[in-house]
Amino acid sequence: MILKLFRESHNIFRISLMNIPENRISVRDIKSIINRDTSPWRHLKSVLIHIEQGSFSFEEMIGLQHDGLEAGVRVECGTLKRRRQPFFEEDHFFSDGDATTKSSSSSTIEKIH
């Protein structure tokens, strides 16, 4: 995984991942990035994960968001819009069921239609 190249850069606070067949990342890998005990990035505040539709189940996405909530890391997970790729984390993109799921350290997990 390319993120291994950045393990010595301890001041990373935002990560954006694109989970496509050519660059597959597992739920377990993402959990290790979010987890304060296993992540080399102690200042991490936000993880944005662009996935292909169906590559993660809705339950896996909610699980990642819950893990992020516990670690104080905002986790957004969903599929890219067909019009263009998102440029920043507040950019809206769709998760399964045409909804965006979000979590943050200061709010609960919500499903927006």
mmCIF file with all atom_site columns, C-alpha atoms in Angstrom:
data_model
loop_
_atom_site.group_PDB
_atom_site.id
_atom_site.type_symbol
_atom_site.label_atom_id
_atom_site.label_alt_id
_atom_site.label_comp_id
_atom_site.label_asym_id
_atom_site.label_entity_id
_atom_site.label_seq_id
_atom_site.pdbx_PDB_ins_code
_atom_site.Cartn_x
_atom_site.Cartn_y
_atom_site.Cartn_z
_atom_site.occupancy
_atom_site.B_iso_or_equiv
_atom_site.pdbx_formal_charge
_atom_site.auth_seq_id
_atom_site.auth_comp_id
_atom_site.auth_asym_id
_atom_site.auth_atom_id
_atom_site.pdbx_PDB_model_num
ATOM 1   C CA . MET A 1 1   ? 0.000   0.000  0.000   1.00 0.00 ? 1   MET A CA 1
ATOM 2   C CA . ILE A 1 2   ? 1.355   3.427  -0.945  1.00 0.00 ? 2   ILE A CA 1
ATOM 3   C CA . LEU A 1 3   ? 0.568   4.822  2.515   1.00 0.00 ? 3   LEU A CA 1
ATOM 4   C CA . LYS A 1 4   ? 3.579   2.883  3.835   1.00 0.00 ? 4   LYS A CA 1
ATOM 5   C CA . LEU A 1 5   ? 5.750   5.474  2.107   1.00 0.00 ? 5   LEU A CA 1
ATOM 6   C CA . PHE A 1 6   ? 4.303   8.122  4.441   1.00 0.00 ? 6   PHE A CA 1
ATOM 7   C CA . ARG A 1 7   ? 4.681   6.275  7.764   1.00 0.00 ? 7   ARG A CA 1
ATOM 8   C CA . GLU A 1 8   ? 7.509   8.584  8.878   1.00 0.00 ? 8   GLU A CA 1
ATOM 9   C CA . SER A 1 9   ? 5.419   11.704 8.155   1.00 0.00 ? 9   SER A CA 1
ATOM 10  C CA . HIS A 1 10  ? 3.784   11.893 11.572  1.00 0.00 ? 10  HIS A CA 1
ATOM 11  C CA . ASN A 1 11  ? 1.990   15.217 11.024  1.00 0.00 ? 11  ASN A CA 1
ATOM 12  C CA . ILE A 1 12  ? -0.552  13.944 8.491   1.00 0.00 ? 12  ILE A CA 1
ATOM 13  C CA . PHE A 1 13  ? -4.037  14.954 9.618   1.00 0.00 ? 13  PHE A CA 1
ATOM 14  C CA . ARG A 1 14  ? -6.172  14.203 6.532   1.00 0.00 ? 14  ARG A CA 1
ATOM 15  C CA . ILE A 1 15  ? -6.129  11.173 4.218   1.00 0.00 ? 15  ILE A CA 1
ATOM 16  C CA . SER A 1 16  ? -8.174  10.654 1.057   1.00 0.00 ? 16  SER A CA 1
ATOM 17  C CA . LEU A 1 17  ? -8.248  7.104  -0.321  1.00 0.00 ? 17  LEU A CA 1
ATOM 18  C CA . MET A 1 18  ? -9.567  5.830  -3.628  1.00 0.00 ? 18  MET A CA 1
ATOM 19  C CA . ASN A 1 19  ? -10.498 2.162  -3.267  1.00 0.00 ? 19  ASN A CA 1
ATOM 20  C CA . ILE A 1 20  ? -10.529 0.810  -6.812  1.00 0.00 ? 20  ILE A CA 1
ATOM 21  C CA . PRO A 1 21  ? -9.459  -2.613 -8.159  1.00 0.00 ? 21  PRO A CA 1
ATOM 22  C CA . GLU A 1 22  ? -6.000  -1.332 -9.117  1.00 0.00 ? 22  GLU A CA 1
ATOM 23  C CA . ASN A 1 23  ? -5.468  0.027  -5.591  1.00 0.00 ? 23  ASN A CA 1
ATOM 24  C CA . ARG A 1 24  ? -7.496  -2.232 -3.273  1.00 0.00 ? 24  ARG A CA 1
ATOM 25  C CA . ILE A 1 25  ? -7.469  -1.447 0.447   1.00 0.00 ? 25  ILE A CA 1
ATOM 26  C CA . SER A 1 26  ? -9.235  -3.629 2.984   1.00 0.00 ? 26  SER A CA 1
ATOM 27  C CA . VAL A 1 27  ? -11.538 -2.627 5.822   1.00 0.00 ? 27  VAL A CA 1
ATOM 28  C CA . ARG A 1 28  ? -8.883  -3.971 8.212   1.00 0.00 ? 28  ARG A CA 1
ATOM 29  C CA . ASP A 1 29  ? -6.237  -1.687 6.652   1.00 0.00 ? 29  ASP A CA 1
ATOM 30  C CA . ILE A 1 30  ? -8.519  1.327  7.031   1.00 0.00 ? 30  ILE A CA 1
ATOM 31  C CA . LYS A 1 31  ? -9.300  0.407  10.648  1.00 0.00 ? 31  LYS A CA 1
ATOM 32  C CA . SER A 1 32  ? -5.561  0.289  11.393  1.00 0.00 ? 32  SER A CA 1
ATOM 33  C CA . ILE A 1 33  ? -5.216  3.799  9.933   1.00 0.00 ? 33  ILE A CA 1
ATOM 34  C CA . ILE A 1 34  ? -8.074  5.113  12.100  1.00 0.00 ? 34  ILE A CA 1
ATOM 35  C CA . ASN A 1 35  ? -7.114  3.314  15.326  1.00 0.00 ? 35  ASN A CA 1
ATOM 36  C CA . ARG A 1 36  ? -5.020  5.565  17.591  1.00 0.00 ? 36  ARG A CA 1
ATOM 37  C CA . ASP A 1 37  ? -3.059  2.558  18.912  1.00 0.00 ? 37  ASP A CA 1
ATOM 38  C CA . THR A 1 38  ? -1.967  1.254  15.487  1.00 0.00 ? 38  THR A CA 1
ATOM 39  C CA . SER A 1 39  ? -1.892  4.360  13.278  1.00 0.00 ? 39  SER A CA 1
ATOM 40  C CA . PRO A 1 40  ? 1.416   6.149  12.718  1.00 0.00 ? 40  PRO A CA 1
ATOM 41  C CA . TRP A 1 41  ? -0.618  9.341  12.261  1.00 0.00 ? 41  TRP A CA 1
ATOM 42  C CA . ARG A 1 42  ? -1.582  10.421 15.788  1.00 0.00 ? 42  ARG A CA 1
ATOM 43  C CA . HIS A 1 43  ? -2.847  13.810 14.523  1.00 0.00 ? 43  HIS A CA 1
ATOM 44  C CA . LEU A 1 44  ? -5.262  12.249 12.022  1.00 0.00 ? 44  LEU A CA 1
ATOM 45  C CA . LYS A 1 45  ? -8.600  14.089 11.991  1.00 0.00 ? 45  LYS A CA 1
ATOM 46  C CA . SER A 1 46  ? -10.255 13.033 8.732   1.00 0.00 ? 46  SER A CA 1
ATOM 47  C CA . VAL A 1 47  ? -10.367 10.041 6.363   1.00 0.00 ? 47  VAL A CA 1
ATOM 48  C CA . LEU A 1 48  ? -12.276 10.250 3.088   1.00 0.00 ? 48  LEU A CA 1
ATOM 49  C CA . ILE A 1 49  ? -12.724 6.902  1.302   1.00 0.00 ? 49  ILE A CA 1
ATOM 50  C CA . HIS A 1 50  ? -13.935 6.803  -2.306  1.00 0.00 ? 50  HIS A CA 1
ATOM 51  C CA . ILE A 1 51  ? -15.153 3.286  -3.103  1.00 0.00 ? 51  ILE A CA 1
ATOM 52  C CA . GLU A 1 52  ? -16.663 1.526  -6.078  1.00 0.00 ? 52  GLU A CA 1
ATOM 53  C CA . GLN A 1 53  ? -20.300 0.663  -5.541  1.00 0.00 ? 53  GLN A CA 1
ATOM 54  C CA . GLY A 1 54  ? -20.587 -2.687 -3.781  1.00 0.00 ? 54  GLY A CA 1
ATOM 55  C CA . SER A 1 55  ? -16.930 -2.970 -2.769  1.00 0.00 ? 55  SER A CA 1
ATOM 56  C CA . PHE A 1 56  ? -17.841 -2.406 0.905   1.00 0.00 ? 56  PHE A CA 1
ATOM 57  C CA . SER A 1 57  ? -21.150 -3.369 2.460   1.00 0.00 ? 57  SER A CA 1
ATOM 58  C CA . PHE A 1 58  ? -23.259 -0.722 4.173   1.00 0.00 ? 58  PHE A CA 1
ATOM 59  C CA . GLU A 1 59  ? -22.458 -2.429 7.492   1.00 0.00 ? 59  GLU A CA 1
ATOM 60  C CA . GLU A 1 60  ? -18.710 -2.195 6.805   1.00 0.00 ? 60  GLU A CA 1
ATOM 61  C CA . MET A 1 61  ? -19.009 1.517  6.028   1.00 0.00 ? 61  MET A CA 1
ATOM 62  C CA . ILE A 1 62  ? -21.011 2.133  9.218   1.00 0.00 ? 62  ILE A CA 1
ATOM 63  C CA . GLY A 1 63  ? -18.431 0.084  11.157  1.00 0.00 ? 63  GLY A CA 1
ATOM 64  C CA . LEU A 1 64  ? -15.595 2.246  9.826   1.00 0.00 ? 64  LEU A CA 1
ATOM 65  C CA . GLN A 1 65  ? -17.498 5.377  10.739  1.00 0.00 ? 65  GLN A CA 1
ATOM 66  C CA . HIS A 1 66  ? -18.167 4.035  14.230  1.00 0.00 ? 66  HIS A CA 1
ATOM 67  C CA . ASP A 1 67  ? -14.459 3.228  14.683  1.00 0.00 ? 67  ASP A CA 1
ATOM 68  C CA . GLY A 1 68  ? -13.638 6.747  13.528  1.00 0.00 ? 68  GLY A CA 1
ATOM 69  C CA . LEU A 1 69  ? -16.136 8.221  15.960  1.00 0.00 ? 69  LEU A CA 1
ATOM 70  C CA . GLU A 1 70  ? -14.484 6.344  18.833  1.00 0.00 ? 70  GLU A CA 1
ATOM 71  C CA . ALA A 1 71  ? -11.014 7.507  17.725  1.00 0.00 ? 71  ALA A CA 1
ATOM 72  C CA . GLY A 1 72  ? -12.027 11.120 17.116  1.00 0.00 ? 72  GLY A CA 1
ATOM 73  C CA . VAL A 1 73  ? -11.473 10.783 13.356  1.00 0.00 ? 73  VAL A CA 1
ATOM 74  C CA . ARG A 1 74  ? -14.107 11.952 10.892  1.00 0.00 ? 74  ARG A CA 1
ATOM 75  C CA . VAL A 1 75  ? -14.754 9.153  8.388   1.00 0.00 ? 75  VAL A CA 1
ATOM 76  C CA . GLU A 1 76  ? -16.650 9.636  5.129   1.00 0.00 ? 76  GLU A CA 1
ATOM 77  C CA . CYS A 1 77  ? -17.183 6.688  2.840   1.00 0.00 ? 77  CYS A CA 1
ATOM 78  C CA . GLY A 1 78  ? -19.062 6.472  -0.455  1.00 0.00 ? 78  GLY A CA 1
ATOM 79  C CA . THR A 1 79  ? -19.004 6.086  -4.223  1.00 0.00 ? 79  THR A CA 1
ATOM 80  C CA . LEU A 1 80  ? -17.880 8.838  -6.548  1.00 0.00 ? 80  LEU A CA 1
ATOM 81  C CA . LYS A 1 81  ? -20.445 10.856 -8.452  1.00 0.00 ? 81  LYS A CA 1
ATOM 82  C CA . ARG A 1 82  ? -20.454 10.144 -12.166 1.00 0.00 ? 82  ARG A CA 1
ATOM 83  C CA . ARG A 1 83  ? -20.164 13.856 -13.047 1.00 0.00 ? 83  ARG A CA 1
ATOM 84  C CA . ARG A 1 84  ? -16.732 14.384 -11.521 1.00 0.00 ? 84  ARG A CA 1
ATOM 85  C CA . GLN A 1 85  ? -14.527 13.314 -8.645  1.00 0.00 ? 85  GLN A CA 1
ATOM 86  C CA . PRO A 1 86  ? -14.860 15.144 -5.320  1.00 0.00 ? 86  PRO A CA 1
ATOM 87  C CA . PHE A 1 87  ? -12.127 17.675 -4.612  1.00 0.00 ? 87  PHE A CA 1
ATOM 88  C CA . PHE A 1 88  ? -12.425 18.018 -0.840  1.00 0.00 ? 88  PHE A CA 1
ATOM 89  C CA . GLU A 1 89  ? -14.017 16.259 2.105   1.00 0.00 ? 89  GLU A CA 1
ATOM 90  C CA . GLU A 1 90  ? -17.167 18.412 2.296   1.00 0.00 ? 90  GLU A CA 1
ATOM 91  C CA . ASP A 1 91  ? -17.816 17.666 -1.379  1.00 0.00 ? 91  ASP A CA 1
ATOM 92  C CA . HIS A 1 92  ? -20.895 15.448 -1.538  1.00 0.00 ? 92  HIS A CA 1
ATOM 93  C CA . PHE A 1 93  ? -20.694 12.003 -3.079  1.00 0.00 ? 93  PHE A CA 1
ATOM 94  C CA . PHE A 1 94  ? -23.005 9.014  -2.886  1.00 0.00 ? 94  PHE A CA 1
ATOM 95  C CA . SER A 1 95  ? -22.875 5.859  -0.806  1.00 0.00 ? 95  SER A CA 1
ATOM 96  C CA . ASP A 1 96  ? -25.017 2.777  -1.384  1.00 0.00 ? 96  ASP A CA 1
ATOM 97  C CA . GLY A 1 97  ? -28.686 3.672  -1.644  1.00 0.00 ? 97  GLY A CA 1
ATOM 98  C CA . ASP A 1 98  ? -27.996 7.182  -3.005  1.00 0.00 ? 98  ASP A CA 1
ATOM 99  C CA . ALA A 1 99  ? -27.246 8.517  0.466   1.00 0.00 ? 99  ALA A CA 1
ATOM 100 C CA . THR A 1 100 ? -24.153 9.983  2.020   1.00 0.00 ? 100 THR A CA 1
ATOM 101 C CA . THR A 1 101 ? -23.134 8.631  5.390   1.00 0.00 ? 101 THR A CA 1
ATOM 102 C CA . LYS A 1 102 ? -20.966 10.702 7.674   1.00 0.00 ? 102 LYS A CA 1
ATOM 103 C CA . SER A 1 103 ? -19.620 10.687 11.163  1.00 0.00 ? 103 SER A CA 1
ATOM 104 C CA . SER A 1 104 ? -17.533 13.068 13.169  1.00 0.00 ? 104 SER A CA 1
ATOM 105 C CA . SER A 1 105 ? -16.160 13.148 16.648  1.00 0.00 ? 105 SER A CA 1
ATOM 106 C CA . SER A 1 106 ? -18.845 15.623 17.670  1.00 0.00 ? 106 SER A CA 1
ATOM 107 C CA . SER A 1 107 ? -21.901 14.009 16.091  1.00 0.00 ? 107 SER A CA 1
ATOM 108 C CA . THR A 1 108 ? -23.578 10.667 15.669  1.00 0.00 ? 108 THR A CA 1
ATOM 109 C CA . ILE A 1 109 ? -23.622 8.637  12.478  1.00 0.00 ? 109 ILE A CA 1
ATOM 110 C CA . GLU A 1 110 ? -26.317 9.902  10.188  1.00 0.00 ? 110 GLU A CA 1
ATOM 111 C CA . LYS A 1 111 ? -27.776 8.937  6.844   1.00 0.00 ? 111 LYS A CA 1
ATOM 112 C CA . ILE A 1 112 ? -28.631 11.876 4.605   1.00 0.00 ? 112 ILE A CA 1
ATOM 113 C CA . HIS A 1 113 ? -31.041 11.461 1.667   1.00 0.00 ? 113 HIS A CA 1
#
